[in-house]
mmCIF file of C-alpha atoms in Angstrom:
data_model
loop_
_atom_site.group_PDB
_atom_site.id
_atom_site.type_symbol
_atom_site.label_atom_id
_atom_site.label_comp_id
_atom_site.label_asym_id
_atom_site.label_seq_id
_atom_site.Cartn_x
_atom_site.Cartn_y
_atom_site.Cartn_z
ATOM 1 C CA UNK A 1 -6.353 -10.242 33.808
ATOM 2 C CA UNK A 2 -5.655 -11.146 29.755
ATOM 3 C CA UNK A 3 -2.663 -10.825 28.537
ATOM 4 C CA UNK A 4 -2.219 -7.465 25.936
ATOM 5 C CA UNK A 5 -0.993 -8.008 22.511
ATOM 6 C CA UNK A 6 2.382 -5.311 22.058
ATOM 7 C CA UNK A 7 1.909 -3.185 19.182
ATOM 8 C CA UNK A 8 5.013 -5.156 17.736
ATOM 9 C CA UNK A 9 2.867 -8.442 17.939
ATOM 10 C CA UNK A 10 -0.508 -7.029 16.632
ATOM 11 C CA UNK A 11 1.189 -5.392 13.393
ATOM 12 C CA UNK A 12 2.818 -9.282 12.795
ATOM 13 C CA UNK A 13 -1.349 -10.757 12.873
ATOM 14 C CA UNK A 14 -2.222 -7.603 10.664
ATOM 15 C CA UNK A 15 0.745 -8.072 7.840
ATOM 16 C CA UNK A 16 -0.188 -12.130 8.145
ATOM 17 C CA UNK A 17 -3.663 -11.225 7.616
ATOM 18 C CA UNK A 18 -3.431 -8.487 4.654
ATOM 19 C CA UNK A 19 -1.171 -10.355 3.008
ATOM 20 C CA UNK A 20 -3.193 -12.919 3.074
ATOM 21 C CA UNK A 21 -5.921 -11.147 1.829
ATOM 22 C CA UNK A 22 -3.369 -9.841 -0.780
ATOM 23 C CA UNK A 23 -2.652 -13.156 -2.180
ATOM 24 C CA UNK A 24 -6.250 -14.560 -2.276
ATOM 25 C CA UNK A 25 -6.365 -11.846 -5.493
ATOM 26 C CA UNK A 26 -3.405 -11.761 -6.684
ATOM 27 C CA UNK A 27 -1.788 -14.162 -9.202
ATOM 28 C CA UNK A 28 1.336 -12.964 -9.456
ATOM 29 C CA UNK A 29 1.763 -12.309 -5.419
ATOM 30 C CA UNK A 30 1.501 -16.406 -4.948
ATOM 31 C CA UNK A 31 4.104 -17.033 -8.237
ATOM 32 C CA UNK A 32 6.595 -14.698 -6.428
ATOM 33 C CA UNK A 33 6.456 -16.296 -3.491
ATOM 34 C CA UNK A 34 6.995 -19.999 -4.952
ATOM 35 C CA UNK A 35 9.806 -17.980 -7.293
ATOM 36 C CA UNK A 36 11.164 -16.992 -3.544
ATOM 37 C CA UNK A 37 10.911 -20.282 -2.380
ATOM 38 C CA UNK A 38 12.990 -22.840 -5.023
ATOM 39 C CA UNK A 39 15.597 -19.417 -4.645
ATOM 40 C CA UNK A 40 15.504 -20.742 -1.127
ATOM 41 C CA UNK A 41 14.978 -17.071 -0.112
ATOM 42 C CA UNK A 42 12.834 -15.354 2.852
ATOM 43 C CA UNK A 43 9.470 -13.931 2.094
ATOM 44 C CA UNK A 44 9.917 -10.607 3.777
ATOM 45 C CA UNK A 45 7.409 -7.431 2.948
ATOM 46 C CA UNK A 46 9.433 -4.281 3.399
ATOM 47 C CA UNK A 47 5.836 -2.263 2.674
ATOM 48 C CA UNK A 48 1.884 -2.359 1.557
ATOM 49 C CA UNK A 49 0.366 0.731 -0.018
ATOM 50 C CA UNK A 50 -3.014 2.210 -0.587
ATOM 51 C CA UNK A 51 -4.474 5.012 -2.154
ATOM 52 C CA UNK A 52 -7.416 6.557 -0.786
ATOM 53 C CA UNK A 53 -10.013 9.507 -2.612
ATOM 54 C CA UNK A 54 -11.258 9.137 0.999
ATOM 55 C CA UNK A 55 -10.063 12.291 3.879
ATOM 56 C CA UNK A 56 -11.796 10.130 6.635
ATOM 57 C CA UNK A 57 -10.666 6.645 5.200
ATOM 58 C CA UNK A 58 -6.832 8.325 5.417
ATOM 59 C CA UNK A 59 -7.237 9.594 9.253
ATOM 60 C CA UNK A 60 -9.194 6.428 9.925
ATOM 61 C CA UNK A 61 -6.315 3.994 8.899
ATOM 62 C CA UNK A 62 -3.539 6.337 10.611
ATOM 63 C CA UNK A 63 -5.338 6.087 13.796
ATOM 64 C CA UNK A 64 -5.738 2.511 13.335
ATOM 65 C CA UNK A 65 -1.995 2.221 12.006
ATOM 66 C CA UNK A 66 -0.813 3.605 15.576
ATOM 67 C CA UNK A 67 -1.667 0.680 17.514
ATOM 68 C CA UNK A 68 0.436 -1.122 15.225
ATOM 69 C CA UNK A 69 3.112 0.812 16.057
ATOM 70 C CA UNK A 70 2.940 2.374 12.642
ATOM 71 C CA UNK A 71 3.379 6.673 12.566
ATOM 72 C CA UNK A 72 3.157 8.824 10.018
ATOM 73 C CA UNK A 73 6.677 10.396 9.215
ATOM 74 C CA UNK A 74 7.487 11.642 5.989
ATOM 75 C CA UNK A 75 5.416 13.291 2.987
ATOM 76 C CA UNK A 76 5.247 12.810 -0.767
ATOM 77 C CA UNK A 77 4.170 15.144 -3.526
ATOM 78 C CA UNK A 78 3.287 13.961 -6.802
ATOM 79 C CA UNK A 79 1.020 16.582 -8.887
ATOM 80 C CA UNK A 80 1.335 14.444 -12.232
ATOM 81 C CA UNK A 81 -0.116 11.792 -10.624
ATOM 82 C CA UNK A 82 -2.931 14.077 -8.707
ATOM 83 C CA UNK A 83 -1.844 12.145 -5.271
ATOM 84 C CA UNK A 84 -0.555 12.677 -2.204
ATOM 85 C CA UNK A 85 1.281 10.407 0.307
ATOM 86 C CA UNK A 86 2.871 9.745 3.068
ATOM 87 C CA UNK A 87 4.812 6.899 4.904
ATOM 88 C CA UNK A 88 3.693 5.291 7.968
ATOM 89 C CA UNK A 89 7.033 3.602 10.003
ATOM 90 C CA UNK A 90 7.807 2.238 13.535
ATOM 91 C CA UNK A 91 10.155 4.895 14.665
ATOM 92 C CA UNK A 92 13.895 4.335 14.757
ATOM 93 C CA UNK A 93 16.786 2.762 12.545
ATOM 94 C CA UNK A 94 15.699 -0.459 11.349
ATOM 95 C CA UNK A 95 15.021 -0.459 7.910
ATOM 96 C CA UNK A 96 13.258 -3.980 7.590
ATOM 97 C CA UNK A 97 10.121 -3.309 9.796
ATOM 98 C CA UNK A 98 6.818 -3.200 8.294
ATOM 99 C CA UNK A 99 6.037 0.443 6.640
ATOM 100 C CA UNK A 100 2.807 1.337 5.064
ATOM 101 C CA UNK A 101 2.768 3.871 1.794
ATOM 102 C CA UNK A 102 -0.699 5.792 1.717
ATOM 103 C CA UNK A 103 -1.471 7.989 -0.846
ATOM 104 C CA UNK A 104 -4.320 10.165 -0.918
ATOM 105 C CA UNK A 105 -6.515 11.377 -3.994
ATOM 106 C CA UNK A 106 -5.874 15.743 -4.188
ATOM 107 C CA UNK A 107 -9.242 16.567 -4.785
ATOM 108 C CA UNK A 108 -8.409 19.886 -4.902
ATOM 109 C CA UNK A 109 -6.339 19.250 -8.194
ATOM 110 C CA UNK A 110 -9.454 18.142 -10.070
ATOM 111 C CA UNK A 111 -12.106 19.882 -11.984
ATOM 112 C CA UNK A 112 -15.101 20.693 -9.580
ATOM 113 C CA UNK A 113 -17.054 18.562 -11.302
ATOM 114 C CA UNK A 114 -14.916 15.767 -11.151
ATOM 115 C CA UNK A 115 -14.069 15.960 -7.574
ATOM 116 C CA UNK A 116 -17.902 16.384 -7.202
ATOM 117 C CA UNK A 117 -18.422 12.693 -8.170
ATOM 118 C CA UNK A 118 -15.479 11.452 -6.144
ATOM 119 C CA UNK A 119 -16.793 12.845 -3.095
ATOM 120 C CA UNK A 120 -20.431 11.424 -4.134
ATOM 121 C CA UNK A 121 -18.523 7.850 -4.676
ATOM 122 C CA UNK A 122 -16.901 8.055 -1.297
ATOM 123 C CA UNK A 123 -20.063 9.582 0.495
ATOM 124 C CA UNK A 124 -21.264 6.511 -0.702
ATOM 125 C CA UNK A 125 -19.038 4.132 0.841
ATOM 126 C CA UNK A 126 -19.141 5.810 3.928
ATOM 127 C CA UNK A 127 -22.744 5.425 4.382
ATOM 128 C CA UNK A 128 -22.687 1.729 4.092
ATOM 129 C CA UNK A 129 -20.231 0.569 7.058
ATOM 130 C CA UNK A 130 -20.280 1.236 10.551
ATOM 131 C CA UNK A 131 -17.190 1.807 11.954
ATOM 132 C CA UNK A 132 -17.901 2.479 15.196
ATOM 133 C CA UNK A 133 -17.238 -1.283 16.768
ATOM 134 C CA UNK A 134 -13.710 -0.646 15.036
ATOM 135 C CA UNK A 135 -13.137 3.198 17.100
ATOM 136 C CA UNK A 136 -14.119 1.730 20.361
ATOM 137 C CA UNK A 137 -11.077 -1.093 19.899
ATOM 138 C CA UNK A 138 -8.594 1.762 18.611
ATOM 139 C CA UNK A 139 -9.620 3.629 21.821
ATOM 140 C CA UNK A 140 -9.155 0.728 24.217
ATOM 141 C CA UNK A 141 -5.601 0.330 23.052
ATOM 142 C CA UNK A 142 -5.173 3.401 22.623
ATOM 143 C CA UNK A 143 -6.142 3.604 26.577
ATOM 144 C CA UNK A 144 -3.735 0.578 27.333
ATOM 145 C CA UNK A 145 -0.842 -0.317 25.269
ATOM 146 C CA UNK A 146 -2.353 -3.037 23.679
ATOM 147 C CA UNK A 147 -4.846 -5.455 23.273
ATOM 148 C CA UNK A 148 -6.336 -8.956 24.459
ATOM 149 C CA UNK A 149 -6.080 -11.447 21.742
ATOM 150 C CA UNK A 150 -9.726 -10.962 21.443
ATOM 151 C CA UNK A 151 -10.161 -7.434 20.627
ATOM 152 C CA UNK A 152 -6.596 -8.002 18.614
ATOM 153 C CA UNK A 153 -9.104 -10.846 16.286
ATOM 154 C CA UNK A 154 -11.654 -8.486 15.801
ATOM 155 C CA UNK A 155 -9.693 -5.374 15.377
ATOM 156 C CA UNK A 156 -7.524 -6.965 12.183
ATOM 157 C CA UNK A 157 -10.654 -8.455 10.844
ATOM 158 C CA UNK A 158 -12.360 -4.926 10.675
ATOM 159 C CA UNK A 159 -8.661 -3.458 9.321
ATOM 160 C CA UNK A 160 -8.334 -5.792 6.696
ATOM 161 C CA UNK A 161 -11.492 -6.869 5.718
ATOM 162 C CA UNK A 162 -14.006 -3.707 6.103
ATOM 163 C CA UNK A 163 -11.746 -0.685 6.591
ATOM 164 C CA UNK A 164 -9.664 -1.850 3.375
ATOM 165 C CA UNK A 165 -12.588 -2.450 0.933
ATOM 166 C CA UNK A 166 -15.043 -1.022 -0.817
ATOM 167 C CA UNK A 167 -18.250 -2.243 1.390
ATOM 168 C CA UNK A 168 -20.823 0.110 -0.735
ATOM 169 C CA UNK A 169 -22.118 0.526 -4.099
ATOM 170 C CA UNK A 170 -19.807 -0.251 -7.169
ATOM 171 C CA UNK A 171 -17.796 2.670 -8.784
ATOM 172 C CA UNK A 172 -20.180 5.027 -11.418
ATOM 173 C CA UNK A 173 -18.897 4.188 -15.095
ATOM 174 C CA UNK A 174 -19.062 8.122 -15.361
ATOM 175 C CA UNK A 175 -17.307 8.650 -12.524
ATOM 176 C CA UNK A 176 -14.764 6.179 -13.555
ATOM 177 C CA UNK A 177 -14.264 7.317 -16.854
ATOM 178 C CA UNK A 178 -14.350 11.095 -15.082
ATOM 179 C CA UNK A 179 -11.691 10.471 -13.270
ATOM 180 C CA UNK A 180 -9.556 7.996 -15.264
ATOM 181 C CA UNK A 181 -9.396 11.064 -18.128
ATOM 182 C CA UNK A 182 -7.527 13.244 -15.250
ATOM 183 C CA UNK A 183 -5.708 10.295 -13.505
ATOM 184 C CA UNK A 184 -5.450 7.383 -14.067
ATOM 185 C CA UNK A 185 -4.069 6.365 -10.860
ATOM 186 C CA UNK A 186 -6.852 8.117 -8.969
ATOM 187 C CA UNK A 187 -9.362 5.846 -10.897
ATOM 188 C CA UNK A 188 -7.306 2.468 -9.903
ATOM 189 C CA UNK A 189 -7.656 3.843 -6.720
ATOM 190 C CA UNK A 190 -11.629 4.064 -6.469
ATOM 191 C CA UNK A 191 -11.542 0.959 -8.570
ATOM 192 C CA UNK A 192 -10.380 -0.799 -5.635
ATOM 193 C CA UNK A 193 -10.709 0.923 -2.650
ATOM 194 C CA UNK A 194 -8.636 1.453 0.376
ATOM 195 C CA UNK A 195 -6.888 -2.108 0.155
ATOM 196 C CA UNK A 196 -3.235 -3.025 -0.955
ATOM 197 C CA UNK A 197 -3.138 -1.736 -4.150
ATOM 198 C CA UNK A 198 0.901 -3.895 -4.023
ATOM 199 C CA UNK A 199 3.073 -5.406 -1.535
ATOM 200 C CA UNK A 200 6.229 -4.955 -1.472
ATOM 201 C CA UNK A 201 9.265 -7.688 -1.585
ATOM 202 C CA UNK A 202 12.821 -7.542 -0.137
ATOM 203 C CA UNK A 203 15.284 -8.259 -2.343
ATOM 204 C CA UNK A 204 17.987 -8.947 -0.178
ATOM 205 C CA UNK A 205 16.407 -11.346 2.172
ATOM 206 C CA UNK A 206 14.494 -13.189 -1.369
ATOM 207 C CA UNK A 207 18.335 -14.279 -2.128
ATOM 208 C CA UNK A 208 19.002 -13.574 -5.424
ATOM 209 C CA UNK A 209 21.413 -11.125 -5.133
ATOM 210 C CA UNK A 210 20.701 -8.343 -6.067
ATOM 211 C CA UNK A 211 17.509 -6.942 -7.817
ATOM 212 C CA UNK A 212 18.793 -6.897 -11.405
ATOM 213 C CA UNK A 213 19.114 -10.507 -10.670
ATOM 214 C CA UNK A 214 15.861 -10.782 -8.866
ATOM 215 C CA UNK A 215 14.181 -8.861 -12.140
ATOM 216 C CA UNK A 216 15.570 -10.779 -14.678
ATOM 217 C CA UNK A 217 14.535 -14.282 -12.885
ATOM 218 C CA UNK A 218 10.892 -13.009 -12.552
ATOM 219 C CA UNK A 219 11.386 -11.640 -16.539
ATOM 220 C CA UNK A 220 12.224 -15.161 -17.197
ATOM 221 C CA UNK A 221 9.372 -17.424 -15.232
ATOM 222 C CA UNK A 222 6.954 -14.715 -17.469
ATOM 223 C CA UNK A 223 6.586 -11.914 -14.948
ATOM 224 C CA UNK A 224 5.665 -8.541 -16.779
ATOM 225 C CA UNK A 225 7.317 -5.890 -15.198
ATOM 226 C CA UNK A 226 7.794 -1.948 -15.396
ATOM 227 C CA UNK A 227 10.162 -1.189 -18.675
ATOM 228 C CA UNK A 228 13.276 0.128 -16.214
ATOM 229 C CA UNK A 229 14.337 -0.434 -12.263
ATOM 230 C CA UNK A 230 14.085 2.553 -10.501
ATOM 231 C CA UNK A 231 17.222 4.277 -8.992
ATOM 232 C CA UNK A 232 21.014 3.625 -10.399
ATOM 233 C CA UNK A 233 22.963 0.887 -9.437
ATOM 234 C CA UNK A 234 24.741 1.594 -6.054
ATOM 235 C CA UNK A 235 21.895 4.570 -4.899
ATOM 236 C CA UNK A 236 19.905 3.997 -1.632
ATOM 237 C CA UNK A 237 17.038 2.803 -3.067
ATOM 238 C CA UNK A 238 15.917 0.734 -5.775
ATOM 239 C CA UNK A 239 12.635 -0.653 -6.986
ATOM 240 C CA UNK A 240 10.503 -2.285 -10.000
ATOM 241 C CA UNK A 241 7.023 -3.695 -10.149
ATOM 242 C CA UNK A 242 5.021 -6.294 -12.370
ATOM 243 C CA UNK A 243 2.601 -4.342 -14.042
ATOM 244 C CA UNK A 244 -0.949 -4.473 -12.736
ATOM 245 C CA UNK A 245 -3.542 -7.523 -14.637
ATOM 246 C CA UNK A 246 -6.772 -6.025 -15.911
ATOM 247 C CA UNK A 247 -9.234 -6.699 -14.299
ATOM 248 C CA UNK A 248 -13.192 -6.785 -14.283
ATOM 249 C CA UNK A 249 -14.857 -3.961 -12.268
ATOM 250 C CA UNK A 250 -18.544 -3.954 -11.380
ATOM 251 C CA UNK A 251 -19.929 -0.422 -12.039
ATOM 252 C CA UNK A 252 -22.934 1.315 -12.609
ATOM 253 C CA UNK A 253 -24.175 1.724 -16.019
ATOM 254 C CA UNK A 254 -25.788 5.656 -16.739
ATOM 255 C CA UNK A 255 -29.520 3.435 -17.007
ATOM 256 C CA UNK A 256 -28.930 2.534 -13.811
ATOM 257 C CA UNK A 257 -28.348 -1.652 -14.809
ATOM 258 C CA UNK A 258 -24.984 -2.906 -13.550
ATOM 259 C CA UNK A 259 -22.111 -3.587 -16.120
ATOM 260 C CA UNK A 260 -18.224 -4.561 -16.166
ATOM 261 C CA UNK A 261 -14.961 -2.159 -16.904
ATOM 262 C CA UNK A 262 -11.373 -3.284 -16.751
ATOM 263 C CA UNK A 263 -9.308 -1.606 -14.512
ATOM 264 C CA UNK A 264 -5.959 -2.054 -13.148
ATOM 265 C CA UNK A 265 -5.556 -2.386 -9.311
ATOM 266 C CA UNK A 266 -2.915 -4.485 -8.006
ATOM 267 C CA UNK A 267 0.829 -5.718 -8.538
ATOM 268 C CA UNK A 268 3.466 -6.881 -6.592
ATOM 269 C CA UNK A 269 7.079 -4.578 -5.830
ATOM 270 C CA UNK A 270 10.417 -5.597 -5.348
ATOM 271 C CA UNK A 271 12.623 -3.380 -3.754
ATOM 272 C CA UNK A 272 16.093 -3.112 -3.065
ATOM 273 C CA UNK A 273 17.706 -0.309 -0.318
ATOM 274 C CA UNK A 274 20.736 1.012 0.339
ATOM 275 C CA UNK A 275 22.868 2.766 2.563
ATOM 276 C CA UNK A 276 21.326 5.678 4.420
ATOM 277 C CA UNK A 277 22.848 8.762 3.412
ATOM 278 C CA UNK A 278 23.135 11.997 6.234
ATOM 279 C CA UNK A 279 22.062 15.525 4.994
ATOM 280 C CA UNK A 280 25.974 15.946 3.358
ATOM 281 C CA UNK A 281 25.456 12.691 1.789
ATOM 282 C CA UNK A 282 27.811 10.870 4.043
ATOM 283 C CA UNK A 283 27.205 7.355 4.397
ATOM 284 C CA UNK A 284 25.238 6.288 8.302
ATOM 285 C CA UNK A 285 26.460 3.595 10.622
ATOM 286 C CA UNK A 286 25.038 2.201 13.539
ATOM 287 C CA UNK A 287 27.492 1.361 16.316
ATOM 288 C CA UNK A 288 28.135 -1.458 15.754
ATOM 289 C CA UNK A 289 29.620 -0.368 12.599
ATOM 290 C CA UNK A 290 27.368 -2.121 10.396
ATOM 291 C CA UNK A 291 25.362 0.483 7.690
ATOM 292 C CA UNK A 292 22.044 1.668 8.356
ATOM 293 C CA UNK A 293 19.944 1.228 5.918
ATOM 294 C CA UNK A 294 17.799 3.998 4.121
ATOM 295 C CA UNK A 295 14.327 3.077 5.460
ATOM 296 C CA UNK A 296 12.144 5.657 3.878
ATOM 297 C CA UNK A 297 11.031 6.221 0.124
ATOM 298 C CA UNK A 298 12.047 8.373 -2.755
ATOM 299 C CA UNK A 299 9.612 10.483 -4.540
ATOM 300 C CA UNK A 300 11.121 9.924 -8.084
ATOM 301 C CA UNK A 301 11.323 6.190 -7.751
ATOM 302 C CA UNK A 302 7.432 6.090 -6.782
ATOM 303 C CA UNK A 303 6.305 8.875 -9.558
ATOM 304 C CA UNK A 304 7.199 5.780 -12.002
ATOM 305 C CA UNK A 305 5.786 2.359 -9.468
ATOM 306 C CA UNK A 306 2.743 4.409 -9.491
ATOM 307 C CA UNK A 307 2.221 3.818 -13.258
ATOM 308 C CA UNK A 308 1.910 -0.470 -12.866
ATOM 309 C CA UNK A 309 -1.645 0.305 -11.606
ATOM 310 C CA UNK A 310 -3.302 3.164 -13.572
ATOM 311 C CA UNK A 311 -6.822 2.920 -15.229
ATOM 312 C CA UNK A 312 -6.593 5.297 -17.984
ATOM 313 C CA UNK A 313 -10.270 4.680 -19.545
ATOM 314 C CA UNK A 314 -12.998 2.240 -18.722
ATOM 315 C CA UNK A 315 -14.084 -0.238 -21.031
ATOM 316 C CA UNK A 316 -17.895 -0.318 -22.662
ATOM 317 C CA UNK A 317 -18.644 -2.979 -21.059
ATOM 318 C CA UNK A 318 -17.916 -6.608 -21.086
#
């Protein structure tokens, strides 16, 4: 009989793999992680996040999040930003596992017309991959705890590589430019698809100190980050971001030909937390009597991360 893969150990091959992935296209992921390095820091990613216009994309990757040992916990709100999200966490107290942040596009806070083309884009995807290799392995561990190292290869291939991409046609320019005139951050999000639109860094375990001094190192090796950190000094959770590059999109021209936009998909997040806080705002300890640390997200800090990857108009073409 083969040996199954805990949840514990297939959610270390999928962060290995997606951040993988993650690094093959972005830049700035691979200079933070030499910056890391000659700190003589640890590497360690406190969170990915997606955004999704996508209902059956969103139920698809919580599923698939479960065998990882990931479940959905809290929810977000964030009308501005016509999104929203929720975190995905392995129950219990320790702040430094692997959490995912998925937001989802609120259709229903678009013009009819405009969510009309999103759901046309996404029908779209959804006709050109097959999922259905990828439900069976979700049900087998589902069924068993686990999985063989097998299934476990071709389960995070599908995750990363198909279930996190856009595997149909390219994006509509009218669609994008639809969409990018109500939210920008909706339109990075169908710019990309379901992938890591960032990954996250821990500032503690990078060793610099704190993450005014992690900022202003990245500041000076020519990072371009958000104008301000997010939270006060001494709160449970702090955060900044470089700001997404712009990048070339292949769309749809309105003759039909294909043509280029620029849009802004993906950065890179540091983040910093703090002591978790009870309902009275009383600081937690574990029993050991060490702190626990605040392990979820803030809505306020995010409102303002969201903004390193928003496409607020396409280009006419490059």
């Amino acid at each position: 009989m083969s040996v199954l893969l805990s949840p514990r150990e297939l959610r270390e091959r999928f962060v290995e793999a997606a951040t993988a992935k993650f690094a093959r296209n972005v830049p700035d992921f691979v200079r933070l992680r030499a910056l890391v390095a000659a700190q003589g820091g640890r590497f360690l990613n406190d969170h990915g996040a997606i955004r999704t216009a996508d209902p059956a994309v969103a139920a698809l990757f919580v599923r698939a999040a479960r065998v990882l040992g990931l479940h959905r916990e809290r929810d977000y709100v964030f009308p501005a930003k016509k999104l929203v999200s929720f975190d995905l966490q392995v129950i219990g107290d320790d702040a430094h596992q692997f959490k995912v942040f998925l937001s989802q596009v609120d259709l229903a806070a678009f013009p009819p017309a405009v969510a009309a083309l999103i759901r046309e884009d996404c029908a779209g995807q959804a006709a050109a991959v097959d999922h259905v290799p990828f439900i069976a392995l979700i049900a087998k561990a589902e069924a068993s705890g686990g999985l063989d190292t097998r299934d476990a290869a071709a389960f995070i291939t599908h995750f990363c590589e198909v279930l996190m991409a856009r595997p149909g046609p390219p994006l509509r320019r009218a669609t994008l430019d639809a969409v990018a005139a109500v939210s920008g951050e909706a339109a990075s999000a169908l710019a990309l698809g379901p992938d890591f639109n960032h990954v996250t860094i821990d500032v503690p375990a990078a060793g610099f100190g704190g993450i005014d001094a992690m900022a202003a190192a990245m500041l000076a090796a020519g990072f371009t980050l958000l104008p301000a950190i997010q939270g006060a000094p001494g709160t449970k959770l702090r955060q900044t971001a470089t700001m997404a590059a712009t990048m070339a999109t292949p769309v749809i021209e309105t003759d039909g030909s294909l043509g280029m936009a620029q849009s802004e998909k993906q950065f890179v997040e540091i983040i910093e937390r703090g002591q978790a806080l009870d309902m009275d705002a009383a600081p937690r300890w574990a029993d050991d009597g060490k702190p626990l640390i605040f392990r979820n997200f803030l809505a306020a800090n995010a409102e303002k991360i969201f903004d390193a990857a928003s496409t607020r108009s396409s280009a006419a073409g490059i």
